[in-house]
Amino acid sequence: MSYDENNIFAKILRDEIPCSKVYEDDTTLAFMDIMPQAPGHTLVIPKEPAETILELSPEAASDLINKVQMVAQAVKTAMKADGITLFQLNGAAAGQTVPHIHFHVLPGSILGARTHASEMGDPAELEKVAARIRAEL
Ligand code: 5GP
């Protein structure tokens, strides 16, 4: 599978389009999902270019899961969530819509939630939630 350098997350990584950042280091970026399925819905992506987890190097995969754990803890605390759902889709056939591997960190349960939200989040609200999560990191 060839990586599309112009996918929306590649553009976010190059700062070509804005996002509400929660966390960034040399290998990882975490930011608010623009169409949150619940308040606090956060995405965690590696900087290594890979469409799905199957193309990601083992080193990047293991680093990514550590960052996902760290962000999930912060989301849980910031959103006062009793539970956190992690999910990660690989390939269009699995429902993946953005071809750069990403983990969803979702406060609460995915059961009963739509697979994809259909409403854009209010940017000011997303930024407010991002600040709450950043304060826990
Ligand atoms: P997937 O279906 O590929 O697992 O999830 C892609 C997610 O990316 C969706 O939840 C969608 O709301 C989110 N998304 C799509 N475009 C953008 C964007 O431009 N900015 C941000 N922050 N999230 C996006």
PDB file of C-alpha atoms and ligand atoms in Angstrom:
ATOM      1  CA  MET A   1       0.000   0.000   0.000  1.00  0.00           C
ATOM      2  CA  SER A   2       1.489   3.381  -0.915  1.00  0.00           C
ATOM      3  CA  TYR A   3       1.212   6.217   1.576  1.00  0.00           C
ATOM      4  CA  ASP A   4      -0.736   9.302   0.422  1.00  0.00           C
ATOM      5  CA  GLU A   5       1.397  12.314   1.421  1.00  0.00           C
ATOM      6  CA  ASN A   6      -1.643  14.555   0.950  1.00  0.00           C
ATOM      7  CA  ASN A   7      -3.979  12.871   3.412  1.00  0.00           C
ATOM      8  CA  ILE A   8      -5.485  15.217   5.974  1.00  0.00           C
ATOM      9  CA  PHE A   9      -3.365  13.977   8.903  1.00  0.00           C
ATOM     10  CA  ALA A  10      -0.149  14.337   6.855  1.00  0.00           C
ATOM     11  CA  LYS A  11      -1.209  17.962   6.296  1.00  0.00           C
ATOM     12  CA  ILE A  12      -1.865  18.407  10.022  1.00  0.00           C
ATOM     13  CA  LEU A  13       1.615  16.977  10.756  1.00  0.00           C
ATOM     14  CA  ARG A  14       3.122  19.502   8.328  1.00  0.00           C
ATOM     15  CA  ASP A  15       1.114  22.313  10.000  1.00  0.00           C
ATOM     16  CA  GLU A  16      -0.653  22.993   6.712  1.00  0.00           C
ATOM     17  CA  ILE A  17      -4.042  22.763   8.384  1.00  0.00           C
ATOM     18  CA  PRO A  18      -4.836  23.590  12.004  1.00  0.00           C
ATOM     19  CA  CYS A  19      -5.900  21.284  14.810  1.00  0.00           C
ATOM     20  CA  SER A  20      -6.462  21.529  18.560  1.00  0.00           C
ATOM     21  CA  LYS A  21      -3.255  19.930  19.816  1.00  0.00           C
ATOM     22  CA  VAL A  22      -3.191  17.972  23.036  1.00  0.00           C
ATOM     23  CA  TYR A  23       0.347  16.555  22.948  1.00  0.00           C
ATOM     24  CA  GLU A  24       3.355  16.532  20.639  1.00  0.00           C
ATOM     25  CA  ASP A  25       6.842  15.072  20.760  1.00  0.00           C
ATOM     26  CA  ASP A  26       9.416  13.884  18.180  1.00  0.00           C
ATOM     27  CA  THR A  27       7.392  10.819  17.198  1.00  0.00           C
ATOM     28  CA  THR A  28       3.772  11.500  18.088  1.00  0.00           C
ATOM     29  CA  LEU A  29       0.942  14.017  17.794  1.00  0.00           C
ATOM     30  CA  ALA A  30      -2.372  13.948  19.683  1.00  0.00           C
ATOM     31  CA  PHE A  31      -5.240  16.301  18.807  1.00  0.00           C
ATOM     32  CA  MET A  32      -8.990  16.663  19.120  1.00  0.00           C
ATOM     33  CA  ASP A  33     -11.164  14.816  16.606  1.00  0.00           C
ATOM     34  CA  ILE A  34     -12.960  17.467  14.554  1.00  0.00           C
ATOM     35  CA  MET A  35     -16.236  15.492  14.689  1.00  0.00           C
ATOM     36  CA  PRO A  36     -16.226  14.208  18.260  1.00  0.00           C
ATOM     37  CA  GLN A  37     -18.314  11.148  19.051  1.00  0.00           C
ATOM     38  CA  ALA A  38     -18.200  12.311  22.685  1.00  0.00           C
ATOM     39  CA  PRO A  39     -16.653  15.355  24.399  1.00  0.00           C
ATOM     40  CA  GLY A  40     -12.924  14.669  24.748  1.00  0.00           C
ATOM     41  CA  HIS A  41     -12.659  12.437  21.650  1.00  0.00           C
ATOM     42  CA  THR A  42      -8.930  12.568  20.886  1.00  0.00           C
ATOM     43  CA  LEU A  43      -6.783  11.115  18.088  1.00  0.00           C
ATOM     44  CA  VAL A  44      -3.206   9.906  18.582  1.00  0.00           C
ATOM     45  CA  ILE A  45      -1.017   9.524  15.498  1.00  0.00           C
ATOM     46  CA  PRO A  46       2.611   8.591  14.859  1.00  0.00           C
ATOM     47  CA  LYS A  47       4.744  10.933  12.773  1.00  0.00           C
ATOM     48  CA  GLU A  48       6.082   7.959  10.829  1.00  0.00           C
ATOM     49  CA  PRO A  49       4.147   7.803   7.543  1.00  0.00           C
ATOM     50  CA  ALA A  50       2.021   4.645   7.500  1.00  0.00           C
ATOM     51  CA  GLU A  51      -1.502   4.060   6.271  1.00  0.00           C
ATOM     52  CA  THR A  52      -2.428   1.315   8.723  1.00  0.00           C
ATOM     53  CA  ILE A  53      -0.886  -0.375  11.737  1.00  0.00           C
ATOM     54  CA  LEU A  54       0.305  -3.133   9.399  1.00  0.00           C
ATOM     55  CA  GLU A  55       2.770  -0.808   7.642  1.00  0.00           C
ATOM     56  CA  LEU A  56       4.043   0.834  10.833  1.00  0.00           C
ATOM     57  CA  SER A  57       7.530  -0.180  12.017  1.00  0.00           C
ATOM     58  CA  PRO A  58       7.545  -2.269  15.222  1.00  0.00           C
ATOM     59  CA  GLU A  59       9.488   0.512  16.962  1.00  0.00           C
ATOM     60  CA  ALA A  60       6.887   3.135  16.030  1.00  0.00           C
ATOM     61  CA  ALA A  61       4.055   0.772  16.956  1.00  0.00           C
ATOM     62  CA  SER A  62       5.422   0.170  20.425  1.00  0.00           C
ATOM     63  CA  ASP A  63       6.139   3.879  20.950  1.00  0.00           C
ATOM     64  CA  LEU A  64       2.629   4.720  19.756  1.00  0.00           C
ATOM     65  CA  ILE A  65       0.864   2.412  22.205  1.00  0.00           C
ATOM     66  CA  ASN A  66       2.840   3.978  25.055  1.00  0.00           C
ATOM     67  CA  LYS A  67       1.717   7.442  23.949  1.00  0.00           C
ATOM     68  CA  VAL A  68      -1.865   6.231  23.545  1.00  0.00           C
ATOM     69  CA  GLN A  69      -1.787   4.958  27.140  1.00  0.00           C
ATOM     70  CA  MET A  70      -0.449   8.311  28.365  1.00  0.00           C
ATOM     71  CA  VAL A  71      -3.038  10.344  26.435  1.00  0.00           C
ATOM     72  CA  ALA A  72      -5.850   7.991  27.473  1.00  0.00           C
ATOM     73  CA  GLN A  73      -4.954   8.543  31.130  1.00  0.00           C
ATOM     74  CA  ALA A  74      -5.052  12.323  30.630  1.00  0.00           C
ATOM     75  CA  VAL A  75      -8.365  12.185  28.729  1.00  0.00           C
ATOM     76  CA  LYS A  76      -9.880   9.989  31.455  1.00  0.00           C
ATOM     77  CA  THR A  77      -8.839  12.383  34.209  1.00  0.00           C
ATOM     78  CA  ALA A  78      -9.674  15.590  32.331  1.00  0.00           C
ATOM     79  CA  MET A  79     -13.108  14.391  31.238  1.00  0.00           C
ATOM     80  CA  LYS A  80     -13.828  12.641  34.566  1.00  0.00           C
ATOM     81  CA  ALA A  81     -14.700   9.545  32.537  1.00  0.00           C
ATOM     82  CA  ASP A  82     -15.391   6.273  34.306  1.00  0.00           C
ATOM     83  CA  GLY A  83     -14.233   4.378  31.230  1.00  0.00           C
ATOM     84  CA  ILE A  84     -12.218   4.973  28.076  1.00  0.00           C
ATOM     85  CA  THR A  85     -12.640   3.252  24.705  1.00  0.00           C
ATOM     86  CA  LEU A  86      -9.689   2.883  22.320  1.00  0.00           C
ATOM     87  CA  PHE A  87     -10.305   1.978  18.702  1.00  0.00           C
ATOM     88  CA  GLN A  88      -8.259   1.857  15.556  1.00  0.00           C
ATOM     89  CA  LEU A  89      -9.497   1.033  12.044  1.00  0.00           C
ATOM     90  CA  ASN A  90      -7.293  -0.410   9.292  1.00  0.00           C
ATOM     91  CA  GLY A  91      -8.340  -0.017   5.663  1.00  0.00           C
ATOM     92  CA  ALA A  92     -11.456   1.389   4.029  1.00  0.00           C
ATOM     93  CA  ALA A  93     -13.103  -2.007   4.321  1.00  0.00           C
ATOM     94  CA  ALA A  94     -12.760  -1.671   8.102  1.00  0.00           C
ATOM     95  CA  GLY A  95     -14.229   1.839   8.032  1.00  0.00           C
ATOM     96  CA  GLN A  96     -10.971   3.825   8.025  1.00  0.00           C
ATOM     97  CA  THR A  97     -11.567   7.212   6.390  1.00  0.00           C
ATOM     98  CA  VAL A  98      -8.194   8.946   6.858  1.00  0.00           C
ATOM     99  CA  PRO A  99      -5.283   6.892   5.473  1.00  0.00           C
ATOM    100  CA  HIS A 100      -2.737   7.692   8.196  1.00  0.00           C
ATOM    101  CA  ILE A 101      -2.787   5.268  11.126  1.00  0.00           C
ATOM    102  CA  HIS A 102      -4.504   6.718  14.202  1.00  0.00           C
ATOM    103  CA  PHE A 103      -5.895   5.601  17.527  1.00  0.00           C
ATOM    104  CA  HIS A 104      -9.192   7.022  18.739  1.00  0.00           C
ATOM    105  CA  VAL A 105      -9.339   7.767  22.473  1.00  0.00           C
ATOM    106  CA  LEU A 106     -12.996   8.088  23.397  1.00  0.00           C
ATOM    107  CA  PRO A 107     -14.345   8.865  26.872  1.00  0.00           C
ATOM    108  CA  GLY A 108     -17.060   6.379  27.749  1.00  0.00           C
ATOM    109  CA  SER A 109     -18.387   3.584  25.608  1.00  0.00           C
ATOM    110  CA  ILE A 110     -18.507   3.147  21.855  1.00  0.00           C
ATOM    111  CA  LEU A 111     -21.467   0.797  22.219  1.00  0.00           C
ATOM    112  CA  GLY A 112     -24.521   2.548  20.915  1.00  0.00           C
ATOM    113  CA  ALA A 113     -22.419   5.373  19.449  1.00  0.00           C
ATOM    114  CA  ARG A 114     -22.291   5.903  15.702  1.00  0.00           C
ATOM    115  CA  THR A 115     -19.161   4.625  13.985  1.00  0.00           C
ATOM    116  CA  HIS A 116     -18.661   8.077  12.531  1.00  0.00           C
ATOM    117  CA  ALA A 117     -20.034  11.307  13.950  1.00  0.00           C
ATOM    118  CA  SER A 118     -21.706  13.552  11.426  1.00  0.00           C
ATOM    119  CA  GLU A 119     -21.439  16.926  13.126  1.00  0.00           C
ATOM    120  CA  MET A 120     -18.417  19.196  13.262  1.00  0.00           C
ATOM    121  CA  GLY A 121     -17.378  20.166  16.774  1.00  0.00           C
ATOM    122  CA  ASP A 122     -17.399  23.848  17.729  1.00  0.00           C
ATOM    123  CA  PRO A 123     -13.714  24.908  17.362  1.00  0.00           C
ATOM    124  CA  ALA A 124     -13.803  27.028  20.550  1.00  0.00           C
ATOM    125  CA  GLU A 125     -15.261  24.119  22.512  1.00  0.00           C
ATOM    126  CA  LEU A 126     -12.666  21.692  21.050  1.00  0.00           C
ATOM    127  CA  GLU A 127      -9.897  24.068  22.111  1.00  0.00           C
ATOM    128  CA  LYS A 128     -11.354  24.349  25.630  1.00  0.00           C
ATOM    129  CA  VAL A 129     -11.450  20.563  25.989  1.00  0.00           C
ATOM    130  CA  ALA A 130      -7.917  20.283  24.542  1.00  0.00           C
ATOM    131  CA  ALA A 131      -6.683  22.700  27.225  1.00  0.00           C
ATOM    132  CA  ARG A 132      -8.246  20.544  29.954  1.00  0.00           C
ATOM    133  CA  ILE A 133      -6.508  17.449  28.570  1.00  0.00           C
ATOM    134  CA  ARG A 134      -3.174  19.271  28.094  1.00  0.00           C
ATOM    135  CA  ALA A 135      -3.302  20.280  31.762  1.00  0.00           C
ATOM    136  CA  GLU A 136      -3.244  16.571  32.709  1.00  0.00           C
ATOM    137  CA  LEU A 137      -0.136  15.778  30.605  1.00  0.00           C
TER     138      LEU A 137
HETATM  139  P1  5GP B   1     -11.304   6.865  10.894  1.00  0.00           P
HETATM  140  O1  5GP B   1     -12.675   6.682  10.380  1.00  0.00           O
HETATM  141  O2  5GP B   1     -10.319   6.971   9.748  1.00  0.00           O
HETATM  142  O3  5GP B   1     -10.916   5.850  11.923  1.00  0.00           O
HETATM  143  O4  5GP B   1     -11.317   8.233  11.670  1.00  0.00           O
HETATM  144  C1  5GP B   1     -10.948   9.447  11.126  1.00  0.00           C
HETATM  145  C2  5GP B   1     -11.345  10.504  12.135  1.00  0.00           C
HETATM  146  O5  5GP B   1     -10.693  11.704  11.757  1.00  0.00           O
HETATM  147  C3  5GP B   1     -12.844  10.790  12.186  1.00  0.00           C
HETATM  148  O6  5GP B   1     -13.315  10.558  13.502  1.00  0.00           O
HETATM  149  C4  5GP B   1     -12.943  12.258  11.774  1.00  0.00           C
HETATM  150  O7  5GP B   1     -13.906  12.959  12.514  1.00  0.00           O
HETATM  151  C5  5GP B   1     -11.539  12.782  12.012  1.00  0.00           C
HETATM  152  N1  5GP B   1     -11.145  13.840  11.106  1.00  0.00           N
HETATM  153  C6  5GP B   1     -11.335  13.885   9.751  1.00  0.00           C
HETATM  154  N2  5GP B   1     -10.816  15.007   9.236  1.00  0.00           N
HETATM  155  C7  5GP B   1     -10.280  15.698  10.280  1.00  0.00           C
HETATM  156  C8  5GP B   1      -9.594  16.947  10.363  1.00  0.00           C
HETATM  157  O8  5GP B   1      -9.368  17.665   9.400  1.00  0.00           O
HETATM  158  N3  5GP B   1      -9.188  17.327  11.617  1.00  0.00           N
HETATM  159  C9  5GP B   1      -9.402  16.569  12.722  1.00  0.00           C
HETATM  160  N4  5GP B   1      -8.970  17.043  13.877  1.00  0.00           N
HETATM  161  N5  5GP B   1     -10.052  15.394  12.674  1.00  0.00           N
HETATM  162  C10 5GP B   1     -10.479  14.955  11.467  1.00  0.00           C
END
